[in-house]
mmCIF file of C-alpha atoms and ligand atoms in Angstrom:
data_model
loop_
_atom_site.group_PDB
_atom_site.id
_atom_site.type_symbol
_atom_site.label_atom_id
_atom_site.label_comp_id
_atom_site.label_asym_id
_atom_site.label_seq_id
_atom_site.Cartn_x
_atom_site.Cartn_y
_atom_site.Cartn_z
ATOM 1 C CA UNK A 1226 -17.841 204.446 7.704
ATOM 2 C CA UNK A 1227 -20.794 202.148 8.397
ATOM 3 C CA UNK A 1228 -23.499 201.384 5.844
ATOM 4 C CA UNK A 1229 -26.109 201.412 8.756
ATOM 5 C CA UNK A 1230 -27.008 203.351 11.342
ATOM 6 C CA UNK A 1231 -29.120 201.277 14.429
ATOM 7 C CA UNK A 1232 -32.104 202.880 13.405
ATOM 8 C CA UNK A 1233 -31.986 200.810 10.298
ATOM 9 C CA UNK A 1234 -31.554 197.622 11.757
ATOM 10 C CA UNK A 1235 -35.127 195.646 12.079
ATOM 11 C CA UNK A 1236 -34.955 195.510 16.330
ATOM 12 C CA UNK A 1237 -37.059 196.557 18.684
ATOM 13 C CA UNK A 1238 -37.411 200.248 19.945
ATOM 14 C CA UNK A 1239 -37.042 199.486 23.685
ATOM 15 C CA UNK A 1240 -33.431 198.208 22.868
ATOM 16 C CA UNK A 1241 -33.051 201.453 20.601
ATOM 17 C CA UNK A 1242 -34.030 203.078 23.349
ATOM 18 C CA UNK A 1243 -31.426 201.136 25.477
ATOM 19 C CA UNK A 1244 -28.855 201.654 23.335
ATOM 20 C CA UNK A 1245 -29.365 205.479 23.131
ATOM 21 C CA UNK A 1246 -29.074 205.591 26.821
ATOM 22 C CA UNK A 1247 -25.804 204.002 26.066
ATOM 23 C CA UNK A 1248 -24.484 206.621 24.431
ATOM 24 C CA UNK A 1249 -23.892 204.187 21.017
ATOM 25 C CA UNK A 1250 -24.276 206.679 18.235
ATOM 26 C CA UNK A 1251 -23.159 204.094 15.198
ATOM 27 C CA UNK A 1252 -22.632 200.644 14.740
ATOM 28 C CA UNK A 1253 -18.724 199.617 15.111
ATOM 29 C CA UNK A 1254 -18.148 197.591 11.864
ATOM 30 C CA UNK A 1255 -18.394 194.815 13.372
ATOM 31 C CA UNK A 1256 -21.978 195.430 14.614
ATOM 32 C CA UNK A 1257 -22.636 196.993 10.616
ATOM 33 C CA UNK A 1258 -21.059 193.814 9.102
ATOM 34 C CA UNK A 1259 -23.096 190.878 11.378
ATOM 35 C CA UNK A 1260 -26.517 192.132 12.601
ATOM 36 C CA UNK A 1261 -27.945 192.446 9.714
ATOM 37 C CA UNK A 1262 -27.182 188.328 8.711
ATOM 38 C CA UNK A 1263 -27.800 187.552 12.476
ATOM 39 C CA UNK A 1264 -30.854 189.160 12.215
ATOM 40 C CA UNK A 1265 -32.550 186.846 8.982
ATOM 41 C CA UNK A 1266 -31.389 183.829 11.113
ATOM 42 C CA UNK A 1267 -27.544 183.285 9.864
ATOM 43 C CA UNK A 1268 -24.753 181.352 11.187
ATOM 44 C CA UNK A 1269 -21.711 183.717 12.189
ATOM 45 C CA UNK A 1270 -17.932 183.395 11.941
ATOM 46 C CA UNK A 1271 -16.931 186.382 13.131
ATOM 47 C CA UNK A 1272 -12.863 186.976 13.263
ATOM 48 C CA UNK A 1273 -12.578 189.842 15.718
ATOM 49 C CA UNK A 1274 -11.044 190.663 19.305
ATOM 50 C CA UNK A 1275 -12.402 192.341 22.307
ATOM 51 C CA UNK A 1276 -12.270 195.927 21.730
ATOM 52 C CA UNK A 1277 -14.412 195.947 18.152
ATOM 53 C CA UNK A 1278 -17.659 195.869 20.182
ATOM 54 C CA UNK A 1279 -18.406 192.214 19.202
ATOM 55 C CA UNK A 1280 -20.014 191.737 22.449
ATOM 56 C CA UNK A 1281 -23.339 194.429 21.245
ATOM 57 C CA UNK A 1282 -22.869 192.682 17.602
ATOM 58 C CA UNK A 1283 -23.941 189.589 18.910
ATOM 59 C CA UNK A 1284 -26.381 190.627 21.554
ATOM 60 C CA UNK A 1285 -28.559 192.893 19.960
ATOM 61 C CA UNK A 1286 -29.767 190.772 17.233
ATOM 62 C CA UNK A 1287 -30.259 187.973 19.754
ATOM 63 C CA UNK A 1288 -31.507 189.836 22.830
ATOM 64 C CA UNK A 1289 -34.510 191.347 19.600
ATOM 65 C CA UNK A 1290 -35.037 187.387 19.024
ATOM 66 C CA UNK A 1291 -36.052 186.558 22.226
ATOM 67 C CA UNK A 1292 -37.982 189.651 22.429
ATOM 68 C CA UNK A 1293 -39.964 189.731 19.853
ATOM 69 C CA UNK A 1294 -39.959 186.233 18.602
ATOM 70 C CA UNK A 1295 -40.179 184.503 22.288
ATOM 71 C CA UNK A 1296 -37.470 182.352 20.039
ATOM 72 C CA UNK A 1297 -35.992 180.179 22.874
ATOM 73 C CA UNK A 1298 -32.921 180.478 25.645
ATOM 74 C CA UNK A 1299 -28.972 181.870 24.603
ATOM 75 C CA UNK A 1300 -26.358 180.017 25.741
ATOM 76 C CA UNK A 1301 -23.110 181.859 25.593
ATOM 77 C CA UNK A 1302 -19.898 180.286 26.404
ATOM 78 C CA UNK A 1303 -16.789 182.677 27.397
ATOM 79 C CA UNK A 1304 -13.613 181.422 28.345
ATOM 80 C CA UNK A 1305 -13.139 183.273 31.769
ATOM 81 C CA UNK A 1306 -15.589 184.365 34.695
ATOM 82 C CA UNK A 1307 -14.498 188.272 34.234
ATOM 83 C CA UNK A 1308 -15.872 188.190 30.425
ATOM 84 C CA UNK A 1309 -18.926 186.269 31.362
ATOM 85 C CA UNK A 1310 -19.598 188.814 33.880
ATOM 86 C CA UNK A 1311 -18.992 191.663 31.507
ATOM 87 C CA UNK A 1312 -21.367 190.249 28.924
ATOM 88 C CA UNK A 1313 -24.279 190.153 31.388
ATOM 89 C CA UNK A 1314 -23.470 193.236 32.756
ATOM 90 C CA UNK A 1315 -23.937 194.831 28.399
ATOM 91 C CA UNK A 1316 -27.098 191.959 28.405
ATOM 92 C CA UNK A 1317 -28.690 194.160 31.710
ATOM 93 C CA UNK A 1318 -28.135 197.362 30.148
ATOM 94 C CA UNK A 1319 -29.445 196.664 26.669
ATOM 95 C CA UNK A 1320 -32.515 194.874 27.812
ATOM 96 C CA UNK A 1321 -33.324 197.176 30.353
ATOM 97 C CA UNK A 1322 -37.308 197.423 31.150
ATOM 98 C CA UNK A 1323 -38.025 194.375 29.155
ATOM 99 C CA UNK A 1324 -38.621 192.042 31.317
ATOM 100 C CA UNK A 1325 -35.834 189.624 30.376
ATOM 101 C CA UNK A 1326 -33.892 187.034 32.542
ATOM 102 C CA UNK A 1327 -30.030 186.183 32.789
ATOM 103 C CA UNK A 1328 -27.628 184.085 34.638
ATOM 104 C CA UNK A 1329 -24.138 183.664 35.086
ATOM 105 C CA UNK A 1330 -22.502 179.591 35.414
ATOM 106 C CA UNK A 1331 -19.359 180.662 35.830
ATOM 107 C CA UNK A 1332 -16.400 178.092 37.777
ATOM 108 C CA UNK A 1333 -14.798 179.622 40.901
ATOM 109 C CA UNK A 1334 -17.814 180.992 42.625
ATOM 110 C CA UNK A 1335 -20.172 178.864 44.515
ATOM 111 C CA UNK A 1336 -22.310 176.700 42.907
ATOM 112 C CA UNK A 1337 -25.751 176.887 44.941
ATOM 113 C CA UNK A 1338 -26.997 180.082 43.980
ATOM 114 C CA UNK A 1339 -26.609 179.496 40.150
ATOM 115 C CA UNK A 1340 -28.580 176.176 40.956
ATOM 116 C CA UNK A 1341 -31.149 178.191 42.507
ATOM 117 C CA UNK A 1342 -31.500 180.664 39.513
ATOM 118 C CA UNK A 1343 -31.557 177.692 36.847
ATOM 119 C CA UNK A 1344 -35.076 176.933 38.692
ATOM 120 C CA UNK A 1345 -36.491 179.923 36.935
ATOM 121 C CA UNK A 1346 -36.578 180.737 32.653
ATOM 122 C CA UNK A 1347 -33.251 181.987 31.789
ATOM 123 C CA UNK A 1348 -33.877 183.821 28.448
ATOM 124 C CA UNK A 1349 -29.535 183.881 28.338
ATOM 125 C CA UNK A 1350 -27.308 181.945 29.897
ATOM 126 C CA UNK A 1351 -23.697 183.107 29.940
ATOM 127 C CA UNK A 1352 -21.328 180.850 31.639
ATOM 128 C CA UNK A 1353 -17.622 179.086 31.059
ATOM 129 C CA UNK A 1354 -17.157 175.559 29.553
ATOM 130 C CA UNK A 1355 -16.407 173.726 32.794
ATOM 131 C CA UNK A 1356 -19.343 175.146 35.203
ATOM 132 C CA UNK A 1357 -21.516 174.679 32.806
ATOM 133 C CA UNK A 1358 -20.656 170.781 31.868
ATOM 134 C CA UNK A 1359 -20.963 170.870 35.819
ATOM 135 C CA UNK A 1360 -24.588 171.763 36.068
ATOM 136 C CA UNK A 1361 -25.587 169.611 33.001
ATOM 137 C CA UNK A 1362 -24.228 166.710 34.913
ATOM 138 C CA UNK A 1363 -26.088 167.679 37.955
ATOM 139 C CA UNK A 1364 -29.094 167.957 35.705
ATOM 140 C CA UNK A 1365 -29.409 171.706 36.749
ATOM 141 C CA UNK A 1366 -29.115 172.911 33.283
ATOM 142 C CA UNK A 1367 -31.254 171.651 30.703
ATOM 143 C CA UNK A 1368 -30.241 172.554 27.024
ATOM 144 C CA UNK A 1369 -33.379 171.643 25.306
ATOM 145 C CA UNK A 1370 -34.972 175.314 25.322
ATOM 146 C CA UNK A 1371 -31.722 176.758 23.963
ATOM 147 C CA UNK A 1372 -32.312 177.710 20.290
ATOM 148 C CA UNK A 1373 -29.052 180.208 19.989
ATOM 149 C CA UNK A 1374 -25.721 179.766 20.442
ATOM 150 C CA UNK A 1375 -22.588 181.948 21.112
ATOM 151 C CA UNK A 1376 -19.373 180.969 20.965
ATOM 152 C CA UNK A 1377 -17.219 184.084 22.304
ATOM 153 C CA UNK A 1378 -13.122 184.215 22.405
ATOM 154 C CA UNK A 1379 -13.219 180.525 20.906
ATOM 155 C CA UNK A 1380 -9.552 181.063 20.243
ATOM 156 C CA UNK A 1381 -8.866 181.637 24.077
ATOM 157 C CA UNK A 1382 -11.536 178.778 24.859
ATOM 158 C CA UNK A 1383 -9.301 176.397 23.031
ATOM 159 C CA UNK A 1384 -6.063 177.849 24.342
ATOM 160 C CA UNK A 1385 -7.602 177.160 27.754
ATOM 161 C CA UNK A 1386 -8.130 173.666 27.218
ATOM 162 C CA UNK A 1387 -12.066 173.886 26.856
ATOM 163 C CA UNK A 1388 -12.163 171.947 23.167
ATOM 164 C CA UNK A 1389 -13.354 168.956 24.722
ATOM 165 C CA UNK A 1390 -16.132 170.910 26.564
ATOM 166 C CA UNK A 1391 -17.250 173.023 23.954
ATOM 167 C CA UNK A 1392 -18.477 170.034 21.569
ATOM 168 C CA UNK A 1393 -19.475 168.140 24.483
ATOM 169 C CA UNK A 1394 -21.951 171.364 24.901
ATOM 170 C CA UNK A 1395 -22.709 172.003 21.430
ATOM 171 C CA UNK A 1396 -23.641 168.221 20.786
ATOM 172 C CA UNK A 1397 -26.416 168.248 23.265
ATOM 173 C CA UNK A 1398 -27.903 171.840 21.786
ATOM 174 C CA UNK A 1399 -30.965 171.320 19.654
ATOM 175 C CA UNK A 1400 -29.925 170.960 15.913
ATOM 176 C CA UNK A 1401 -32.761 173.397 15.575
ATOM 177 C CA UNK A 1402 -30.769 176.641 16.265
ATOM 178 C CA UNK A 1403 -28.817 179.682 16.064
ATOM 179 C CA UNK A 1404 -24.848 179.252 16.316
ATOM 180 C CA UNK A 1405 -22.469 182.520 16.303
ATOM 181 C CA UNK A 1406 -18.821 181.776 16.452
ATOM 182 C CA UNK A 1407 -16.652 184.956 17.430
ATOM 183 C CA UNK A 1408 -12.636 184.559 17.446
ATOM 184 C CA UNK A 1409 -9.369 186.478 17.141
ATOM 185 C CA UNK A 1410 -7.942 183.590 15.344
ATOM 186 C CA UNK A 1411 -8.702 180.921 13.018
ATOM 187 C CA UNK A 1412 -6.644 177.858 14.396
ATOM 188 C CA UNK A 1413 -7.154 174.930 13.098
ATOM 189 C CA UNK A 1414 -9.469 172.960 15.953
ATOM 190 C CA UNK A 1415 -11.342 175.907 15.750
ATOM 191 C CA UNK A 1416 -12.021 175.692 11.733
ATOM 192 C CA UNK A 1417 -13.197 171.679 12.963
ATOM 193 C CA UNK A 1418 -15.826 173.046 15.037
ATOM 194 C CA UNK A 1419 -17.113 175.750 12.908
ATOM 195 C CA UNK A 1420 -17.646 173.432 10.173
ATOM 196 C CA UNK A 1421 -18.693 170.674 12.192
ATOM 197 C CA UNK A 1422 -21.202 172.963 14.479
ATOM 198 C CA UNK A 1423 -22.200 175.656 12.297
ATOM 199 C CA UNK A 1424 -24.267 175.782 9.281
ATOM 200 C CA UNK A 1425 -23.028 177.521 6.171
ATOM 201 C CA UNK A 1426 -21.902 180.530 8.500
ATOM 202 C CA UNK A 1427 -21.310 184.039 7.064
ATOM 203 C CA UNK A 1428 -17.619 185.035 7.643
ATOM 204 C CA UNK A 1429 -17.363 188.517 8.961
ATOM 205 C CA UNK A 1430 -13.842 189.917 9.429
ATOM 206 C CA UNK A 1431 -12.900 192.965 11.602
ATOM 207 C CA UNK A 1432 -9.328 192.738 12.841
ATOM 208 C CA UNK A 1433 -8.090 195.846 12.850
ATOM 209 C CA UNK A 1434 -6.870 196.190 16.068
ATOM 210 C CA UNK A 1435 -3.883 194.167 14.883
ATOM 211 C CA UNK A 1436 -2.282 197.128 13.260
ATOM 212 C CA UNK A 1437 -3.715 199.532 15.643
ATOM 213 C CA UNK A 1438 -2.893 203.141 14.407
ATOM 214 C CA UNK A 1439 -3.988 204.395 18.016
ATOM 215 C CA UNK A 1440 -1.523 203.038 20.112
ATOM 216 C CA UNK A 1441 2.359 204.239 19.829
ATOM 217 C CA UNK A 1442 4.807 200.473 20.406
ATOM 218 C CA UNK A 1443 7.969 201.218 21.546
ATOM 219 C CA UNK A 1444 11.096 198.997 23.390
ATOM 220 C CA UNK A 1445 12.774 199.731 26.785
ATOM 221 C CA UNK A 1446 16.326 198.360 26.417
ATOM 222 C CA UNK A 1447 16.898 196.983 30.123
ATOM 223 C CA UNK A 1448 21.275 196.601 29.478
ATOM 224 C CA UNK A 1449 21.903 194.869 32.682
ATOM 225 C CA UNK A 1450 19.727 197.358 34.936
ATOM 226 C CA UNK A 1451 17.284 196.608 37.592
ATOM 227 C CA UNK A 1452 13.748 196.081 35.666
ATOM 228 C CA UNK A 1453 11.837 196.668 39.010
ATOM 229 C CA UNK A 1454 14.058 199.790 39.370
ATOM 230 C CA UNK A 1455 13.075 200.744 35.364
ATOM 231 C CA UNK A 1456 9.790 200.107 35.882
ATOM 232 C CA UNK A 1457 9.054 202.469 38.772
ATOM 233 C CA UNK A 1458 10.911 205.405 36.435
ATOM 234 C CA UNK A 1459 8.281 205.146 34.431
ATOM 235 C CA UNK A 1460 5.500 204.375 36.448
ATOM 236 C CA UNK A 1461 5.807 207.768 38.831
ATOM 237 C CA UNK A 1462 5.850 209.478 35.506
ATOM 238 C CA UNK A 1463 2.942 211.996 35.248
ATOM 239 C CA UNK A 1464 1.208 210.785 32.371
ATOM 240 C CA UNK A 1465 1.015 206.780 33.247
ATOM 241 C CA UNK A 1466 -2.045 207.035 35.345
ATOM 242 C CA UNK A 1467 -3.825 203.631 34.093
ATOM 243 C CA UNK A 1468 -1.126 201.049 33.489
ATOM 244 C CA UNK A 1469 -1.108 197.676 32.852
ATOM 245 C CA UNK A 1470 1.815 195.557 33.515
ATOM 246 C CA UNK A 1471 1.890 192.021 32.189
ATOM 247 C CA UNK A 1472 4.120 189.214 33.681
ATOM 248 C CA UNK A 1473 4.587 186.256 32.673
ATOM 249 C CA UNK A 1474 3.534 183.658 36.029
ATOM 250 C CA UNK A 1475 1.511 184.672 38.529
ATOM 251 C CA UNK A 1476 3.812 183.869 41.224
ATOM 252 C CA UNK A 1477 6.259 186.519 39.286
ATOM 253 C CA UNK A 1478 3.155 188.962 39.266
ATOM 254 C CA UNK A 1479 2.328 188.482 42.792
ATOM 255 C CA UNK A 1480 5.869 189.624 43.385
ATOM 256 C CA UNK A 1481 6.028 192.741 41.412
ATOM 257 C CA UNK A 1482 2.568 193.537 42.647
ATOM 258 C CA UNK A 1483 4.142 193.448 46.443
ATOM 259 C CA UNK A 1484 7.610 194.705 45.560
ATOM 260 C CA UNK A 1485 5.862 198.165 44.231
ATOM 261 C CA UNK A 1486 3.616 198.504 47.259
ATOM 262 C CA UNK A 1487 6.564 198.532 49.320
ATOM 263 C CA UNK A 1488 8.489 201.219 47.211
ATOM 264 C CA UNK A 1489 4.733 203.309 47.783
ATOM 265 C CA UNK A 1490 3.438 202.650 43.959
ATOM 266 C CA UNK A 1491 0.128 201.658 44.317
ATOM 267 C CA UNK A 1492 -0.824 198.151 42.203
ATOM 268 C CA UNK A 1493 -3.045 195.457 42.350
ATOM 269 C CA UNK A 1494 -2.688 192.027 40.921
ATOM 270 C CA UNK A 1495 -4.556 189.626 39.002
ATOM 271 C CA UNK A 1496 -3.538 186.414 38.282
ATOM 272 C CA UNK A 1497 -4.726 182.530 38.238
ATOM 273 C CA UNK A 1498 -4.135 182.059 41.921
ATOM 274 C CA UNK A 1499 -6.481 184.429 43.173
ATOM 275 C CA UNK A 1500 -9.976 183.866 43.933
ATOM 276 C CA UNK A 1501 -12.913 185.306 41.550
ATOM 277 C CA UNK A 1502 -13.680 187.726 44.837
ATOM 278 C CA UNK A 1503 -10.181 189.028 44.872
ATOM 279 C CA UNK A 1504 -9.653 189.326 41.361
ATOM 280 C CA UNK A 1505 -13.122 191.287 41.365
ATOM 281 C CA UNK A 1506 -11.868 193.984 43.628
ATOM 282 C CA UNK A 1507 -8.895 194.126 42.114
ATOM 283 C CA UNK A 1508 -10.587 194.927 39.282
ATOM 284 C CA UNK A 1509 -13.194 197.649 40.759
ATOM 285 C CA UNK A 1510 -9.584 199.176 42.476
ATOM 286 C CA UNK A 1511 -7.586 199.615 38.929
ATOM 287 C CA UNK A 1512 -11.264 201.148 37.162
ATOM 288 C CA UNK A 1513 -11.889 203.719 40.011
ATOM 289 C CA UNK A 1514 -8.475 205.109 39.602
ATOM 290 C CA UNK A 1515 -7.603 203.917 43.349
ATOM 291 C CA UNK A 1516 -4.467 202.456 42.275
ATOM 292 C CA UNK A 1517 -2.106 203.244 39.039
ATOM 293 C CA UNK A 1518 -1.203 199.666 37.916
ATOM 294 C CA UNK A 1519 -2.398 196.372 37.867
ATOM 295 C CA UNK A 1520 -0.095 193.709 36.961
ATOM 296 C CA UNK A 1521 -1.820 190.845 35.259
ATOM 297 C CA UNK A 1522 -1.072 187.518 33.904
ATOM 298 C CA UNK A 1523 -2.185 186.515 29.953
ATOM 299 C CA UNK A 1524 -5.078 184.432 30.923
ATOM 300 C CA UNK A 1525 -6.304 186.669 33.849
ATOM 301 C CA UNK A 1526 -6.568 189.586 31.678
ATOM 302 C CA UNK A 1527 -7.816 188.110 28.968
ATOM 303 C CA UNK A 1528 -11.172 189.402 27.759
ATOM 304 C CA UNK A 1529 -11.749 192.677 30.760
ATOM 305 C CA UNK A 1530 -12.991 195.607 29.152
ATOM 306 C CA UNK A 1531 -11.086 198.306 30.881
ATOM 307 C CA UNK A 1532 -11.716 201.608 29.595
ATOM 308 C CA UNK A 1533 -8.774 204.720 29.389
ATOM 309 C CA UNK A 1534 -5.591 202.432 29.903
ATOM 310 C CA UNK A 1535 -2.814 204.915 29.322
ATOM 311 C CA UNK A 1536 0.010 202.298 28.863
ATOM 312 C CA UNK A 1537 0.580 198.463 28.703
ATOM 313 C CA UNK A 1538 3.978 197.430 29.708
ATOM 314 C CA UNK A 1539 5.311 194.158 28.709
ATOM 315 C CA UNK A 1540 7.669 193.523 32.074
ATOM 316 C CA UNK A 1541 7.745 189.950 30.627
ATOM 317 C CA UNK A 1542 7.999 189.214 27.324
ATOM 318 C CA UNK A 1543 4.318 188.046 25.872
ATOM 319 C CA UNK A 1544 5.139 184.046 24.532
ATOM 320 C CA UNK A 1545 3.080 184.346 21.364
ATOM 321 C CA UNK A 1546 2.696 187.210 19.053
ATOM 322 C CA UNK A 1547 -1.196 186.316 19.630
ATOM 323 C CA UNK A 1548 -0.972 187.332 23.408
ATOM 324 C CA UNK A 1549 1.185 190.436 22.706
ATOM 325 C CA UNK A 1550 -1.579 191.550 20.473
ATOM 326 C CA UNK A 1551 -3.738 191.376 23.174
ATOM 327 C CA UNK A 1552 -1.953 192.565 25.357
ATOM 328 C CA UNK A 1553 -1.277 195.753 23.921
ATOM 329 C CA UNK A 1554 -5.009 195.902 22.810
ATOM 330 C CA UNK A 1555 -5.960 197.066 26.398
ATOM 331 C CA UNK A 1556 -4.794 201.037 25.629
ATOM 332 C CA UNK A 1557 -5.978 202.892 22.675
ATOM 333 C CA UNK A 1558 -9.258 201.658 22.453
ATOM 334 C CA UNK A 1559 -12.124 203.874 20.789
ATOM 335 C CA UNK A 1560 -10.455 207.134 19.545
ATOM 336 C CA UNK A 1561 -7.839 207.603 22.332
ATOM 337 C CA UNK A 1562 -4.083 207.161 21.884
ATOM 338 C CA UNK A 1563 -2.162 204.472 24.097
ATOM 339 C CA UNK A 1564 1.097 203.633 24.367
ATOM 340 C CA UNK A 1565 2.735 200.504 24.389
ATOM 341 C CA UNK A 1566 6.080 199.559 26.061
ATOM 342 C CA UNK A 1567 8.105 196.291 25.643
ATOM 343 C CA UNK A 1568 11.069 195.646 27.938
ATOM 344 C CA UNK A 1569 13.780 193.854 26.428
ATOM 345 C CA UNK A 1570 17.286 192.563 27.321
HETATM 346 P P1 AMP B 927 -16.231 194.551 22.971
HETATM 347 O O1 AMP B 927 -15.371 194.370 21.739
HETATM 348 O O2 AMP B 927 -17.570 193.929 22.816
HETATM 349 O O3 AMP B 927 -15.509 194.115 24.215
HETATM 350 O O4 AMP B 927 -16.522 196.139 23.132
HETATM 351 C C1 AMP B 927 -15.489 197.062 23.347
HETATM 352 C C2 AMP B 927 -15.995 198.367 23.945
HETATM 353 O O5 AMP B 927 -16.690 199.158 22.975
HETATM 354 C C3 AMP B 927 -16.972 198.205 25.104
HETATM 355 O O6 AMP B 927 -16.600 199.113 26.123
HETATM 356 C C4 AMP B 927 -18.327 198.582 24.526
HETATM 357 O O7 AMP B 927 -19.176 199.104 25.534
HETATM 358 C C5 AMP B 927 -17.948 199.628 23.485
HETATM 359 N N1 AMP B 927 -18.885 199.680 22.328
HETATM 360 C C6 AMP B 927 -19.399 198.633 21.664
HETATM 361 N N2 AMP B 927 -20.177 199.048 20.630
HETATM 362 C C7 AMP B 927 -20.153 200.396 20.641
HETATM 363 C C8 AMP B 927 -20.761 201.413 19.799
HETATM 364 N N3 AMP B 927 -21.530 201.105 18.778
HETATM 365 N N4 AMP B 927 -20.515 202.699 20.110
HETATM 366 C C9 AMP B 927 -19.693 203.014 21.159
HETATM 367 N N5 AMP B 927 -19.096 202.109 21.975
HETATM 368 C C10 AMP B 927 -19.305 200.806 21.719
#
């Protein structure tokens, strides 16, 4: 149970107001555990995967600040496009009717209209590592109005090869400021920059989504059969409306994707060789129910909030335990039951 309920917290009654058009009736523990220290002004380590509603724990606090305080411009750095997207699309619904300025510097979309939207005040800025080195460079984006920092799925940053980027960012952010680290992991370069950017941080734990009780694991034993073949068994089943099916490369997904279509499943795909526009409708296709699977690589998955998944299918063994722990983290979420299946040899 939480200890507070959002009335409680000290923040602004438009974004209570916001929040109750939401539908948010509590604060997820991670949102009880960290707005109250974000709130007096504390650095964050937060340990805690998409799915615990870190996105609101961090924004709320931080959207009252530059509310109420006028307290300077947020910089968040995400390691994909999708999750960047996602977070201004939660920024635009929990400052709605205040007046209150975003933008998106996100890599694989065109660069000239985020130019023209740095012209104006940004009061956040959400955007990945490498776009946003980009426009620095191009002396687009200026960091000296940012007072607050967010560092969201620093695990996946670093897994991404953004270390180098992210303390090339964070070293030319005023000392003067704000700095939330969120994470599923602790690894170790990831320790180095919390204690070399952060400033004696409160450590705020919520993982468990590890151990999910919602969501039912079980094997397929393949024993020499077609796994295309086993595959479609269960996907013309009844109850797998929403399914995602992970492969391991994206040429393998691209395959699967195509190899379905022609035996009349319907599937999209999203993977690394796909541009932001198709991976956006591919997207849009799987939410509105137009299509039953989409078939996904690690990294392009990584970070969508996709509501009512019924199962997540492991076609391809995940590599790390890590990425089968997000993997299966896609069903199950909130109170609903999901079920994950893992095909093996
Ligand atoms: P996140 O971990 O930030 O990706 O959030 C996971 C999902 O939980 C998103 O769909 C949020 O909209 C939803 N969510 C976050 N906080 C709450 C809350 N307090 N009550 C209900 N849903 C929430």
């Amino acid at each position: 149970m939480p200890k507070h309920k959002f009335e409680d917290f000290a923040i602004d009654i438009s974004i209570k107001k916001n929040l109750e058009r939401k539908g948010y009736t509590k604060p997820t523990q991670i949102q009880d555990e960290a707005i109250p220290h974000i709130l007096e002004g504390r650095d964050i380590v937060g340990l805690a995967n998409t799915g615990t509603g870190k996105t609101a724990a961090f924004l709320l606090p931080l959207i009252n600040g530059v509310y109420t305080k006028k307290t300077g411009q947020i910089l968040v750095l995400t390691p994909t496009r999708e999750l960047a997207l996602q977070i201004e699309e939660e920024f635009t619904t929990f400052a709605r009717g205040m007046n209150l300025a975003s933008v998106v510097c996100v890599g694989g979309t065109p660069i000239t209209p985020q130019i023209r939207k740095l012209r104006n005040y940004n009061h956040i800025i959400i955007g990945t590592p490498g776009r946003v080195i980009d426009l620095m460079k191009r002396g687009r984006l200026k960091l000296e109005g940012v007072r607050s920092v967010v560092l969201d799925e620093a695990d996946r940053m670093l897994d991404m090869g953004f270390i180098n980027d992210m303390r090339f960012i964070l070293e030319r952010v005023p000392k003067d400021r704000h700095t939330l680290c969120f994470s599923a992991t602790m690894a170790p370069a990831i320790e180095a920059i919390v204690s070399d950017f952060l400033n004696d941080p409160v450590k705020v734990s919520v993982k468990t989504r590890d151990t999910a009780k919602n969501i039912d694991q079980d094997v397929v034993r393949i024993g020499g059969r077609d796994k295309v073949d086993i595959l479609i068994e269960h996907l013309t089943h009844d109850d797998f409306t929403r399914v995602m099916v992970f492969g391991r490369t994206k040429h393998g997904v691209e395959k699967l994707s195509k190899s379905l279509n022609k035996r009349n499943i319907r599937t999209e795909s999203i993977h690394g060789n796909k541009s932001h526009g198709q991976r956006q409708r591919a997207l849009k296709r799987f939410k509105d129910g137009e299509v039953t699977a989409l078939i996904a690589t690690d990294v392009a998955a990584r970070g969508l909030d996709i509501n009512d998944v019924t199962h997540v299918i492991n076609f391809d063994l995940p590599e790390t335990y890590d990425d089968y722990v997000h993997r299966i983290g896609r069903t199950g979420r909130g109170d609903k039951m999901g079920k994950a299946l893992t095909f093996v040899g």
